[in-house]
Coordinates of C-alpha atoms in Angstrom, one line a residue:
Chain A
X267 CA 21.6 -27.0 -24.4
X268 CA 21.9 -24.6 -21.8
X269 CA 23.7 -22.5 -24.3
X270 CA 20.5 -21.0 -26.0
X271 CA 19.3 -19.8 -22.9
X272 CA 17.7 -16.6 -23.3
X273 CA 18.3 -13.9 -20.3
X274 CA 16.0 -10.8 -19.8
X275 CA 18.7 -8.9 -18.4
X276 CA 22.5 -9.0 -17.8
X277 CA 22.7 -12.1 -16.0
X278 CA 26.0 -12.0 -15.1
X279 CA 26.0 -8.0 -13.7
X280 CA 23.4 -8.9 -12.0
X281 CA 24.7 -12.1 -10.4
X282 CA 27.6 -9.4 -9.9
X283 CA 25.4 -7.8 -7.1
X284 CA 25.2 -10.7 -4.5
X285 CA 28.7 -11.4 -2.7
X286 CA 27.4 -14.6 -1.7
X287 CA 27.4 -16.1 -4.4
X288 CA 30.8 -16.1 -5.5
X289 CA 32.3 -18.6 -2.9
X290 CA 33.1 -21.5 -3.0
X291 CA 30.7 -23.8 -1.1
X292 CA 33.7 -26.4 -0.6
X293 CA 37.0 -26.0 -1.8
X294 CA 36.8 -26.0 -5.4
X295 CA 33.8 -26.0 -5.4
X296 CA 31.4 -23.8 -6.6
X297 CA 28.1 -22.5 -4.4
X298 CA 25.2 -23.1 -6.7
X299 CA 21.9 -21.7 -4.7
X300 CA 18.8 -23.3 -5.2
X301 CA 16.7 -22.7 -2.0
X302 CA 15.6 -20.0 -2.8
X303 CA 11.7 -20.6 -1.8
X304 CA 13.1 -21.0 2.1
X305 CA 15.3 -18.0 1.8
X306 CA 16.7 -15.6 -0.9
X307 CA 20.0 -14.0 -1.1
X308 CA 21.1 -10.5 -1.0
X309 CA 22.3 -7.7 -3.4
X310 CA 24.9 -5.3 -2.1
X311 CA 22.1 -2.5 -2.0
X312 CA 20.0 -4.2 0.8
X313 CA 22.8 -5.0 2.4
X314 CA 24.3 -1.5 2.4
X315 CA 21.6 0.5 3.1
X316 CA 21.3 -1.1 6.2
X317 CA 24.9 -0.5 7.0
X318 CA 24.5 3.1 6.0
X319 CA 21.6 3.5 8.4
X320 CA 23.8 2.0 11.1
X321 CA 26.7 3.9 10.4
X322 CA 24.6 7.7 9.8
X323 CA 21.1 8.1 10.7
X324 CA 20.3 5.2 13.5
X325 CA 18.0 6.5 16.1
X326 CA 14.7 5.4 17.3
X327 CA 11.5 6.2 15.1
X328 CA 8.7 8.6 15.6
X329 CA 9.7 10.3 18.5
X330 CA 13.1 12.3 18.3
X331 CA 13.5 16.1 17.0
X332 CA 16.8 16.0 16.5
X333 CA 18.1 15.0 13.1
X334 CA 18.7 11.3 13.8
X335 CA 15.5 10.7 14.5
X336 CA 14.2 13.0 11.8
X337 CA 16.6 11.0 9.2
X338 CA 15.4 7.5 10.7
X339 CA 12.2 8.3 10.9
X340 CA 11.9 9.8 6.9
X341 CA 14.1 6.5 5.5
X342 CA 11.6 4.5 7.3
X343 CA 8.1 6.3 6.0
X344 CA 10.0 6.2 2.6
X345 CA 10.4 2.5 2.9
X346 CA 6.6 2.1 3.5
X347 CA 5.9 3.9 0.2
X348 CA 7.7 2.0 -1.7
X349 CA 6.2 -1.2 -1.0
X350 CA 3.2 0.9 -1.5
X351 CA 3.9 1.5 -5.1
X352 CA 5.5 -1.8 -5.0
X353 CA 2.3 -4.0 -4.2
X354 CA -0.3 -1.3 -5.6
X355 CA -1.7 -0.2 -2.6
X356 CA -4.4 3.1 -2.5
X357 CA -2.2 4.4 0.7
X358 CA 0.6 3.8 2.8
X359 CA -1.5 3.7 5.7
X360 CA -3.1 0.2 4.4
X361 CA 0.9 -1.1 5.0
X362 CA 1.4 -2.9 8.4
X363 CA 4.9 -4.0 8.7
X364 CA 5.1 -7.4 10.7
X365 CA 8.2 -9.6 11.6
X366 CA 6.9 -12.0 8.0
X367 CA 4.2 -13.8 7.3
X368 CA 4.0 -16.0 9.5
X369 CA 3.0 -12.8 12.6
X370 CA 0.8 -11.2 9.4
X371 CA -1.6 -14.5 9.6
X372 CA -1.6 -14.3 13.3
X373 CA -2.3 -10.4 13.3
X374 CA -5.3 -10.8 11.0
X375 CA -6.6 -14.4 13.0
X376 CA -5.8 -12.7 16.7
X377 CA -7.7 -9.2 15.6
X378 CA -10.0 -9.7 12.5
X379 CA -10.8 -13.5 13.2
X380 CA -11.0 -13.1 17.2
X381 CA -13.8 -10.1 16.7
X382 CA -15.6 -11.8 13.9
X383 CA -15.6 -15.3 14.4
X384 CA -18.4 -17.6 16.4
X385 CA -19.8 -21.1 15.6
X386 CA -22.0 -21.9 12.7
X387 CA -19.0 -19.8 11.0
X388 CA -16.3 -21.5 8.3
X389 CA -12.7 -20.3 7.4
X390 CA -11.6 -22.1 4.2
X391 CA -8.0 -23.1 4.2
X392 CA -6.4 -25.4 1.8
X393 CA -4.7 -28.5 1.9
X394 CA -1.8 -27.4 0.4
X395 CA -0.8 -24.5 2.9
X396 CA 2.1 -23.9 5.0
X397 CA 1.9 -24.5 8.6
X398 CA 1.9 -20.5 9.2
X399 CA -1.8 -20.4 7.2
X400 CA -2.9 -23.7 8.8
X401 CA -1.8 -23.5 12.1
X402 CA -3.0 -19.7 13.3
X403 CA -6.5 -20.6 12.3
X404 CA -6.7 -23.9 14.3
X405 CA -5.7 -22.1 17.3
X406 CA -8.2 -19.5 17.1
X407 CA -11.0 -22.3 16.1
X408 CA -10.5 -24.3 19.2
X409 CA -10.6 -20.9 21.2
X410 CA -13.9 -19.3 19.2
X411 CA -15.8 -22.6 17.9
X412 CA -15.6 -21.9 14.2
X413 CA -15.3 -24.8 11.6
X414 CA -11.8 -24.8 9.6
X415 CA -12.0 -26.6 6.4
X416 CA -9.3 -27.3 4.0
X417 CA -9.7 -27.4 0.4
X418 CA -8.8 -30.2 -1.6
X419 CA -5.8 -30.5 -4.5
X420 CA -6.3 -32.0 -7.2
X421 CA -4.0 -34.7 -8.6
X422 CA -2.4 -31.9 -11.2
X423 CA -1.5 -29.7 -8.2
X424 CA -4.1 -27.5 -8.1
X425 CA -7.5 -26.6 -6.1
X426 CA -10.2 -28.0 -6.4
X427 CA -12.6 -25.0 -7.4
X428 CA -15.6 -27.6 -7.7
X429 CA -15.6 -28.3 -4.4
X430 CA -14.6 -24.3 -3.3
X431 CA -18.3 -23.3 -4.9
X432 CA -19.7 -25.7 -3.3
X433 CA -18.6 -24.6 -0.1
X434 CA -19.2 -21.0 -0.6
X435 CA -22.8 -22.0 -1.7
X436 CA -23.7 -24.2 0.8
X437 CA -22.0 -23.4 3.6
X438 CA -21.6 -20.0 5.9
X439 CA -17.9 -18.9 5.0
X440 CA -16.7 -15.5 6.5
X441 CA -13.2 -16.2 5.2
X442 CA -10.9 -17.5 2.6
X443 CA -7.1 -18.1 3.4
X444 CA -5.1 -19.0 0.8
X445 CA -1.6 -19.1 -1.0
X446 CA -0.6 -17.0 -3.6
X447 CA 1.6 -19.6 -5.2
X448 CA 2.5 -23.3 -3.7
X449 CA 5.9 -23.8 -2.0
X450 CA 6.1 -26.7 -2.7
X451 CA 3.7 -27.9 -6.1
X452 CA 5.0 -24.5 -7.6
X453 CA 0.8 -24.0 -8.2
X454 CA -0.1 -20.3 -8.6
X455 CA -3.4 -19.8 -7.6
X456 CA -6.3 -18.1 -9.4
X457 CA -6.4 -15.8 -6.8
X458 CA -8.2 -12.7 -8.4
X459 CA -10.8 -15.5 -9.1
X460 CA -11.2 -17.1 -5.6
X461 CA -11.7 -13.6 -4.4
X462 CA -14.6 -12.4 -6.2
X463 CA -16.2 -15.4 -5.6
X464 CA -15.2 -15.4 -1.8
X465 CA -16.7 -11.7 -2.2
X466 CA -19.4 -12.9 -3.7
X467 CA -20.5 -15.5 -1.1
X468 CA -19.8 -12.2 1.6
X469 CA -16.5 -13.6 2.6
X470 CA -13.2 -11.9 2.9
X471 CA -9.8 -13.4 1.4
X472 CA -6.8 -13.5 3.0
X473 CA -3.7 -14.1 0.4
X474 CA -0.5 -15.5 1.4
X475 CA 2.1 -13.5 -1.0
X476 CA 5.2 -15.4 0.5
X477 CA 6.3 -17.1 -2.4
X478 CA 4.4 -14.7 -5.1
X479 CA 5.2 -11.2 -4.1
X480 CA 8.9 -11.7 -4.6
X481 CA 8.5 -13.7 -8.0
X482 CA 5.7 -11.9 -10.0
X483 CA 4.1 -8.8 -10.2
X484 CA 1.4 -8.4 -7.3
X485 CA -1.2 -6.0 -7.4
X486 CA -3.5 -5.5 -4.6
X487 CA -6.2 -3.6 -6.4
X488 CA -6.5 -6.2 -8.9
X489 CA -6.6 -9.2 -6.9
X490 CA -8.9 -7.6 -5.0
X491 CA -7.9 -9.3 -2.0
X492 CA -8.9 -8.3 1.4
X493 CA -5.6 -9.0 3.0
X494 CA -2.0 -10.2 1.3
X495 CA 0.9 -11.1 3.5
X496 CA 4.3 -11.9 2.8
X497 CA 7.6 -11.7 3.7
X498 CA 10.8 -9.7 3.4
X499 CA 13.4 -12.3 3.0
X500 CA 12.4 -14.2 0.4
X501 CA 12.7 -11.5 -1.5
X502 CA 15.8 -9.9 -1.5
X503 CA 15.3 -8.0 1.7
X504 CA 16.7 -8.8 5.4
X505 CA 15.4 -11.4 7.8
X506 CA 13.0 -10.1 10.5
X507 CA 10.1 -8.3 8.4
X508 CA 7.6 -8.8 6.1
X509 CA 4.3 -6.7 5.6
X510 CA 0.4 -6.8 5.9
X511 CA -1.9 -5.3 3.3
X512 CA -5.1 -4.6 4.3
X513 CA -7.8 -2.9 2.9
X514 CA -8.4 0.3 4.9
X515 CA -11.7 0.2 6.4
X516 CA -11.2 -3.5 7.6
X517 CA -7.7 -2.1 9.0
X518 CA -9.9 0.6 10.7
X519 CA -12.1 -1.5 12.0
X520 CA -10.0 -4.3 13.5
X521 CA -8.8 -3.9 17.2
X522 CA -5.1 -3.8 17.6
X523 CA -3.0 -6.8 18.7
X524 CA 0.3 -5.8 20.5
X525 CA 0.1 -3.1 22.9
X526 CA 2.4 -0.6 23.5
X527 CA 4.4 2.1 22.8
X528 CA 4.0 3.8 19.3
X529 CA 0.5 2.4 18.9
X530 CA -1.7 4.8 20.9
X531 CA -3.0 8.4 20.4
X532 CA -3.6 8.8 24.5
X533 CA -2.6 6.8 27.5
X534 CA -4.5 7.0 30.8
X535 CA -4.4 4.4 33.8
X536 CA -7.8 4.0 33.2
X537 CA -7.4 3.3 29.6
X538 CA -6.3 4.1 26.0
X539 CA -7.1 5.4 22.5
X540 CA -5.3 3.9 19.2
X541 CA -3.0 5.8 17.1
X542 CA -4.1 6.0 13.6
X543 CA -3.0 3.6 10.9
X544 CA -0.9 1.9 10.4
X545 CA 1.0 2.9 13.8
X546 CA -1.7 0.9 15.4
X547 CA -0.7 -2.5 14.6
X548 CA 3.3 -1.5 15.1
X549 CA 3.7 -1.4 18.5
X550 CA 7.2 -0.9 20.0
X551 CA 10.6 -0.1 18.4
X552 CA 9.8 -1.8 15.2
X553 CA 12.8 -2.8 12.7
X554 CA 14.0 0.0 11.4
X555 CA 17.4 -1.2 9.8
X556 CA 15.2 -4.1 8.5
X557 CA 13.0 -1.9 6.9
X558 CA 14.6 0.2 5.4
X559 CA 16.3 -3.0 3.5
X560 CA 13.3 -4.1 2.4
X561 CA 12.9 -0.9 0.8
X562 CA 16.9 -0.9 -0.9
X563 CA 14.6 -4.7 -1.9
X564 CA 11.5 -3.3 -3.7
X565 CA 14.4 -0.5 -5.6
X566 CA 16.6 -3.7 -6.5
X567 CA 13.6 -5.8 -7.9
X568 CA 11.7 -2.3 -8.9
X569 CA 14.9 -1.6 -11.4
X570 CA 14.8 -4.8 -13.1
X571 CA 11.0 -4.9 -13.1
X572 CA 9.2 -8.1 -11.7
X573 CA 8.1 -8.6 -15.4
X574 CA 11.2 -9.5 -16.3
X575 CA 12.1 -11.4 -13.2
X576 CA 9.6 -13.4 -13.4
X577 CA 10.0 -14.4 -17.3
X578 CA 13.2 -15.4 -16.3
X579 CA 12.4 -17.8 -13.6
X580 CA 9.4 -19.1 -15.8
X581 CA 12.3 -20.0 -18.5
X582 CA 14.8 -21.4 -15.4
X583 CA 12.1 -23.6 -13.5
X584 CA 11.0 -24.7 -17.7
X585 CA 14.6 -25.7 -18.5
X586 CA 15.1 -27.3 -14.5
X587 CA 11.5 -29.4 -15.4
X588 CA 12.7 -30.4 -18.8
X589 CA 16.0 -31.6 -17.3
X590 CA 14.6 -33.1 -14.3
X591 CA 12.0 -35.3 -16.5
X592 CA 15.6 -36.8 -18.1
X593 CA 16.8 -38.1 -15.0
X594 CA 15.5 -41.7 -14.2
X595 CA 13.8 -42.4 -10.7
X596 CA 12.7 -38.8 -10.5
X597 CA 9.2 -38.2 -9.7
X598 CA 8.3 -33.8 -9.7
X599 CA 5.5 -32.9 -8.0
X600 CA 3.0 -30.6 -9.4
X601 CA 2.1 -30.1 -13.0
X602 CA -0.1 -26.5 -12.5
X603 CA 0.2 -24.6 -16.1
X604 CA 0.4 -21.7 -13.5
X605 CA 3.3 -22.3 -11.7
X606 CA 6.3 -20.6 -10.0
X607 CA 9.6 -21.3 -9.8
X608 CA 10.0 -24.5 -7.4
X609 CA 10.6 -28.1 -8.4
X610 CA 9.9 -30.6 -5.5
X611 CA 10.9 -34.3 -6.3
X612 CA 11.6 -37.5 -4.8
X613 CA 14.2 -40.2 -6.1
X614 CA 13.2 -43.3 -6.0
X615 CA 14.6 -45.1 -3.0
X616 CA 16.7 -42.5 -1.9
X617 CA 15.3 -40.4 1.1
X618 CA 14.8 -36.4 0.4
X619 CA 17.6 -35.8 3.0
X620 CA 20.0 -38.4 1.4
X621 CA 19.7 -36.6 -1.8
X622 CA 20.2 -32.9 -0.2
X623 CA 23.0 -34.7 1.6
X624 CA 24.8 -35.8 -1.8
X625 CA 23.6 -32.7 -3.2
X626 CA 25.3 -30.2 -1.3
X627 CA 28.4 -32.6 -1.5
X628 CA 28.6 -31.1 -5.2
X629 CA 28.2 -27.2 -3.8
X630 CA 24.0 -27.3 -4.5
X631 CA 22.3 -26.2 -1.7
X632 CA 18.7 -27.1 -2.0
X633 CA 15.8 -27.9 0.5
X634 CA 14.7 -31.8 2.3
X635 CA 11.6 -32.5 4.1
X636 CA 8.4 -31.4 4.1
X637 CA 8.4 -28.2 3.7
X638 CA 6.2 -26.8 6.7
X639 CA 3.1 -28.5 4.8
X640 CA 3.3 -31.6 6.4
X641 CA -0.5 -32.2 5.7
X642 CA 0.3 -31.5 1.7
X643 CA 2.9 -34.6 2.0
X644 CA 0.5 -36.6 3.6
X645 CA -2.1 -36.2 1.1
X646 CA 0.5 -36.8 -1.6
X647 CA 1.3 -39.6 0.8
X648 CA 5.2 -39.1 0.8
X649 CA 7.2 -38.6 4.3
X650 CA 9.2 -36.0 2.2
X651 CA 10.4 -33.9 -0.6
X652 CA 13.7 -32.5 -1.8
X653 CA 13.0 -29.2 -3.1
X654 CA 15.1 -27.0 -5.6
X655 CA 13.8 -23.2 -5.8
X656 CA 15.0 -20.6 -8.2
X657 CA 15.3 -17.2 -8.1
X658 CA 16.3 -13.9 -10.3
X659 CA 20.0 -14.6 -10.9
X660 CA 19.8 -18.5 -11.0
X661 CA 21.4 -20.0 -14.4
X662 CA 20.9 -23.1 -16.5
X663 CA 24.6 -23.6 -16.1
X664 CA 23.6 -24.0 -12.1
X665 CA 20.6 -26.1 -13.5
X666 CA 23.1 -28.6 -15.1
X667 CA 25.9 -29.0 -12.4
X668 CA 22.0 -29.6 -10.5
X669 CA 21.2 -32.0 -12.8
X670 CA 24.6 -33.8 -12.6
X671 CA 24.8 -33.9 -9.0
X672 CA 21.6 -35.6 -8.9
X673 CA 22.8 -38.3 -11.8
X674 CA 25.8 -39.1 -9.5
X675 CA 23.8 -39.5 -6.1
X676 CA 21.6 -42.3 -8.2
X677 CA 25.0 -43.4 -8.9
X678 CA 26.5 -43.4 -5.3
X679 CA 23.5 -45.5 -4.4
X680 CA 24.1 -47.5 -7.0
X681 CA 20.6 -46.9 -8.9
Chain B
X241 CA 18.2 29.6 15.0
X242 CA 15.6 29.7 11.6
X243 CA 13.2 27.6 13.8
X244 CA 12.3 29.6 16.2
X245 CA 12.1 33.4 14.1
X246 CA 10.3 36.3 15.3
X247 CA 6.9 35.7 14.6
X248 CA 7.3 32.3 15.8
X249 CA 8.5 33.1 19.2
X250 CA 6.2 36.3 19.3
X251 CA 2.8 34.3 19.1
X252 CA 4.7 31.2 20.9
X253 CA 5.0 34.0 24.1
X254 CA 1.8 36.0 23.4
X255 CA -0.8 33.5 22.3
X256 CA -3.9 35.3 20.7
X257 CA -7.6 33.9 21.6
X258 CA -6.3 31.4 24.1
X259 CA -8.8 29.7 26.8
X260 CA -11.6 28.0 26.1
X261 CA -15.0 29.3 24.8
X262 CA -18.4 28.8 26.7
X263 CA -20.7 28.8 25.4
X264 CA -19.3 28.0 21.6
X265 CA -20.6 26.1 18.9
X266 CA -17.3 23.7 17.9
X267 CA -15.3 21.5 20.7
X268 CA -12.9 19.2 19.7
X269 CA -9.7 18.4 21.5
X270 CA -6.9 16.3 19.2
X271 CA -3.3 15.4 20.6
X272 CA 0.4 13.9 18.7
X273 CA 0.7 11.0 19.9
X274 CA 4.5 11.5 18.7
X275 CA 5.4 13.6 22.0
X276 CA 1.8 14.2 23.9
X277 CA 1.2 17.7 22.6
X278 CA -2.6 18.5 23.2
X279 CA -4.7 21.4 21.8
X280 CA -8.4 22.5 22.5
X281 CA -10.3 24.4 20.3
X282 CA -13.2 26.2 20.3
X283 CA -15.2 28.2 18.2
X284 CA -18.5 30.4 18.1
X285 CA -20.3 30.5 14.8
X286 CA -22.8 33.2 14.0
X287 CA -26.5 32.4 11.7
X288 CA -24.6 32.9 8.8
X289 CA -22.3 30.1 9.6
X290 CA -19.2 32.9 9.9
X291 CA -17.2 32.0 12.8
X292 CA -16.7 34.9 15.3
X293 CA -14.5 34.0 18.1
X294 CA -11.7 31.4 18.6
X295 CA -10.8 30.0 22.2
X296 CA -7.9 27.1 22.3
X297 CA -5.8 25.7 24.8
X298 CA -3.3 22.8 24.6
X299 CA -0.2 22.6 25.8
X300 CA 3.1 22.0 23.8
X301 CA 6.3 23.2 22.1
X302 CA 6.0 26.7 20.7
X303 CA 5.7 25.4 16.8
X304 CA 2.3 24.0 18.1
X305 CA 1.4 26.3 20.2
X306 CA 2.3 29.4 17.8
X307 CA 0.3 27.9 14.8
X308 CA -3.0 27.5 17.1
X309 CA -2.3 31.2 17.2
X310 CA -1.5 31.7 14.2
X311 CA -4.7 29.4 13.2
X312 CA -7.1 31.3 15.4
X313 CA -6.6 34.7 14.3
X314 CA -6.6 33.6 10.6
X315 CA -9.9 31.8 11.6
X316 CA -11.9 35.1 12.7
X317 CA -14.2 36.1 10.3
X318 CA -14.2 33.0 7.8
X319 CA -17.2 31.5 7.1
X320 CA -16.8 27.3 8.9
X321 CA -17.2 26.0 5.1
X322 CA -14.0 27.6 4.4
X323 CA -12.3 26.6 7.0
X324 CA -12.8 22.9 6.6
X325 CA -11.5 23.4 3.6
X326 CA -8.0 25.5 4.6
X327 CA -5.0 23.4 3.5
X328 CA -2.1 22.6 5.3
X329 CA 0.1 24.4 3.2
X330 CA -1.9 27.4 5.0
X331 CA 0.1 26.5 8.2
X332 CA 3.3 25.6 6.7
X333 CA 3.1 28.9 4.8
X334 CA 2.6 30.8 8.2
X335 CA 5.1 29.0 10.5
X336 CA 7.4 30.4 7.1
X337 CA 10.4 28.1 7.6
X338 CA 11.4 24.3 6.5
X339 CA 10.1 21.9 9.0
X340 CA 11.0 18.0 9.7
X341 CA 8.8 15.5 9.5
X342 CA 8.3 14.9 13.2
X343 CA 7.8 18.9 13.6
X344 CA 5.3 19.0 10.5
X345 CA 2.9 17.0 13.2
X346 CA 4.0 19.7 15.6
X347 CA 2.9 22.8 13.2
X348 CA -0.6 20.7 11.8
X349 CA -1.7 19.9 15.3
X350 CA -4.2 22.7 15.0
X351 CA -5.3 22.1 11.5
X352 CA -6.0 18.8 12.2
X353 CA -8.0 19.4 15.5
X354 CA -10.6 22.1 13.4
X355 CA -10.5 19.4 10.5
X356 CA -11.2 16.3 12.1
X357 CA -13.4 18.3 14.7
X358 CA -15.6 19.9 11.7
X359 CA -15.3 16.6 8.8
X360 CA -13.7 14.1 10.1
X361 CA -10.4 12.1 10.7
X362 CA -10.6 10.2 7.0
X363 CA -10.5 13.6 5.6
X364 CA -7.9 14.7 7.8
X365 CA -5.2 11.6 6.6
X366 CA -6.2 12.5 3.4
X367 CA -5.0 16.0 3.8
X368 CA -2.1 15.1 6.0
X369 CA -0.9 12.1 3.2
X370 CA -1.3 14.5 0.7
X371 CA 2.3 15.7 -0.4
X372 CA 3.2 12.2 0.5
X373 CA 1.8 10.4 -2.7

């Protein structure tokens, strides 16, 4: 079945380009990777150019005159253009790097929300976001007095956009923070959509790109979104950082967060000035070897094109769904037309972590529990999920020895 | 070495129009936030809107210092609407030899403190991102 299968590019040369892969994950047995949506691999590239930078040009950013610096400091600008181009950015000032997502929400809650937010106001969440766009916003609305409401899914897997214009008609919304795409439904949000009407209510939008921007092509201008965050490593690129867009004159206009070195223009004891953007928000030595992998990132994915990354994970997560929907007990979650490239599923009477548990007993390495959206699994009212997540070099082959594994856990438990 | 040629040094050890202007008809002081360089500059500007005399101070390494000089004498005579329209390649062009990225901050310092002073700062990223994009 698998056979048929249809590959955008040279799967195999490009599977070619991550070491990690080719190990066995027990003796004999093969590692087949499928959590991607909690973590992605990494080409040679991303891992080299890091290397290189620690072996040639390390030195510390912004400051130096001697060549070090002067090479450090270019590879790391360069890096910034790149996701630029990468996310369709108007300039490389509007790019903010940040340790992930996760610090991106808190930037934009801490300096945006803190300035702009009093009672009487509402931030619309969602009910099915991770605990990094849930909790940041209940922290500040216990501080500032601000009402936090969370938007309901539907039983499909997607929002409910009936009650969204109801909201944004009836009641005093300032901001809209939501995911790009679901990390656990696999939903992709009409995002271009909730933000003209967010805009059109006279709130902003804040879009979590963690589990978009490495899967699909993302384009800021289009969207129109106010803010996008997301995060290097699930894309290719090194733990540690991850990037906030943000439109320029909100950028301007919101106070800094950190303080430090890097981030002023002057420095008295009696106070200080900001450096322009986006130094402002980068306070301190930021991660320069990190960076500059994301960068070596955006040139891998760039290369292949995101077009055709994503039309191959659309045809894996298709064939894992069809295969998956064969196994008895089995119940996915999430039936968006729009979805990306995750399949979270319970078997029946076996818990998530039993299943992960026999799972990686067969050299598949996929994801248990809920997920950080602990609120999403207790509106589908289930204590957990296990979670397979795909990513560019994933196979159907991998998707069968997945499907296998999963026939003889049922079988272990005597299903 | 290349950095530091003849003209370089010669305006970096005799700078032209330095010390401030009073009265004058432009102020603005900018600094790099990069290595704490300042500079000071001010101008008089006749009824026709040609400026007349240059005054700067600042302090810092002789690439910023020797453009302000540079700058200022280049400045004498030109009508202001010119000026806020002078490019950086102007004062790349003058300094006359390849510069770093940290020391391209180092050579614009002046530039940027008549630009933002006279237009604005938006105007001046846009000029200073220019080669970038």
């Amino acid at each position: 079945m698998s056979s048929t299968f249809d590959f955008p590019y040279e799967i195999d040369t490009i599977r070619a380009d991550f070491p990690i892969l080719h190990q066995d994950h027990h003796a004999g047995v093969p590692l087949v990777f499928l959590d991607n949506a909690a973590s992605s691999q990494k080409p040679t590239a991303v891992i080299e150019a890091m290397n290189t930078y620690y072996r040639t040009i390390h030195a510390n950013v912004h400051r130096g005159i001697h060549k070090l610096s002067e090479a450090a400091t270019a590879a790391y600008e360069d890096a910034r253009k790149k996701v630029q181009k990468f996310i369709h950015a108007k300039s490389r000032r509007e790019i903010i790097f940040t340790r992930g997502t996760t610090e991106g929400i808190n930037l934009v809650a801490q300096t945006w929300g803190r300035a702009n937010l009093q009672p009487g106001d509402v931030v619309i969440s969602t009910v099915m976001e991770h605990h990094s766009n849930i909790v940041p916003w209940q922290i500040l609305a216990a501080e500032k007095g601000f009402t936090l409401k969370y938007l309901p899914v539907l039983p499909d897997g997607t929002l409910d956009l009936e009650q969204y214009t109801r909201w944004l008609r009836d009641e005093n919304v300032k901001l809209v923070t939501v995911m790009h795409a679901s990390n656990v439904l696999g939903t992709v949000n009409p995002v271009a959509k909730m933000a003209q009407m967010a805009h059109d209510a006279g709130a902003l939008i804040l879009v979590d790109g963690a589990q978009s921007v490495p899967h699909l092509p993302v384009d800021v201008q289009s969207l129109d979104c106010d803010f996008l965050v997301f995060s290097g490593h699930k894309m290719a690129a090194p733990t540690g950082i991850g990037v906030l867009y943000g439109k320029r004159d909100l950028l301007e206009a919101m106070p800094p967060w950190l303080g430090g070195g890097d981030m002023i223009s002057r420095v008295t004891l009696e106070g200080s000035t900001w450096n322009e953007l986006p130094y402002k928000f980068e306070a301190g030595t930021p991660a320069i070897a990190e960076v500059i992998g994301l960068g070596a990132a955006v040139d891998y994915l760039s290369a292949l094109s995101m077009e055709k990354i994503h039309a191959h994970e659309q045809a894996i997560t298709r064939y894992a769904l069809e295969r998956l929907a064969e196994v008895p007990n089995v119940t996915v979650y999430g039936q968006s037309s729009e979805r990306g490239a995750v399949a979270a599923f319970t078997v029946k009477n076996i818990h998530a972590h039993d299943v992960a548990q026999l799972l990686d007993a067969e050299g598949v390495a996929v994801r248990a529990g809920h997920h950080c959206a602990m609120p999403l699994h207790d509106f589908l009212a289930i204590p957990a999920t296990a979670r397979a997540s795909f990513y560019l070099y994933n196979t159907p082959q991998e998707v069968d020895i997945f499907i296998a594994a999963l026939y003889k856990a049922q079988k272990t438990f005597a299903l | 070495m290349d950095m530091y040629r003849e003209i370089i040094l010669d305006h970096a050890q005799n700078m032209r129009n330095k010390g401030l202007l009073h009265p004058n008809d432009f102020d603005h002081e900018e600094h790099n936030p990069l290595c704490g360089d300042k500079l000071h500059l001010t101008l008089q500007i006749d009824e026709h809107g040609i400026i007349r005399a240059v005054g700067w101070d600042g302090q810092g390494c002789a690439i910023s210092q020797a453009s302000a000089s540079m700058l200022g004498e280049k400045l004498i005579g030109m009508p202001l609407a010119d000026a806020k329209q002078l490019d950086k390649q102007l004062i790349l062009d003058m300094i006359g030899i390849p510069l770093t990225i940290n020391r391209v901050k180092c050579a614009l310092l002046s530039l940027k403190t008549l630009v933002v002073g006279s237009v604005g700062l938006e105007t001046w990223e846009l000029i200073e991102d220019n080669e970038d994009e």
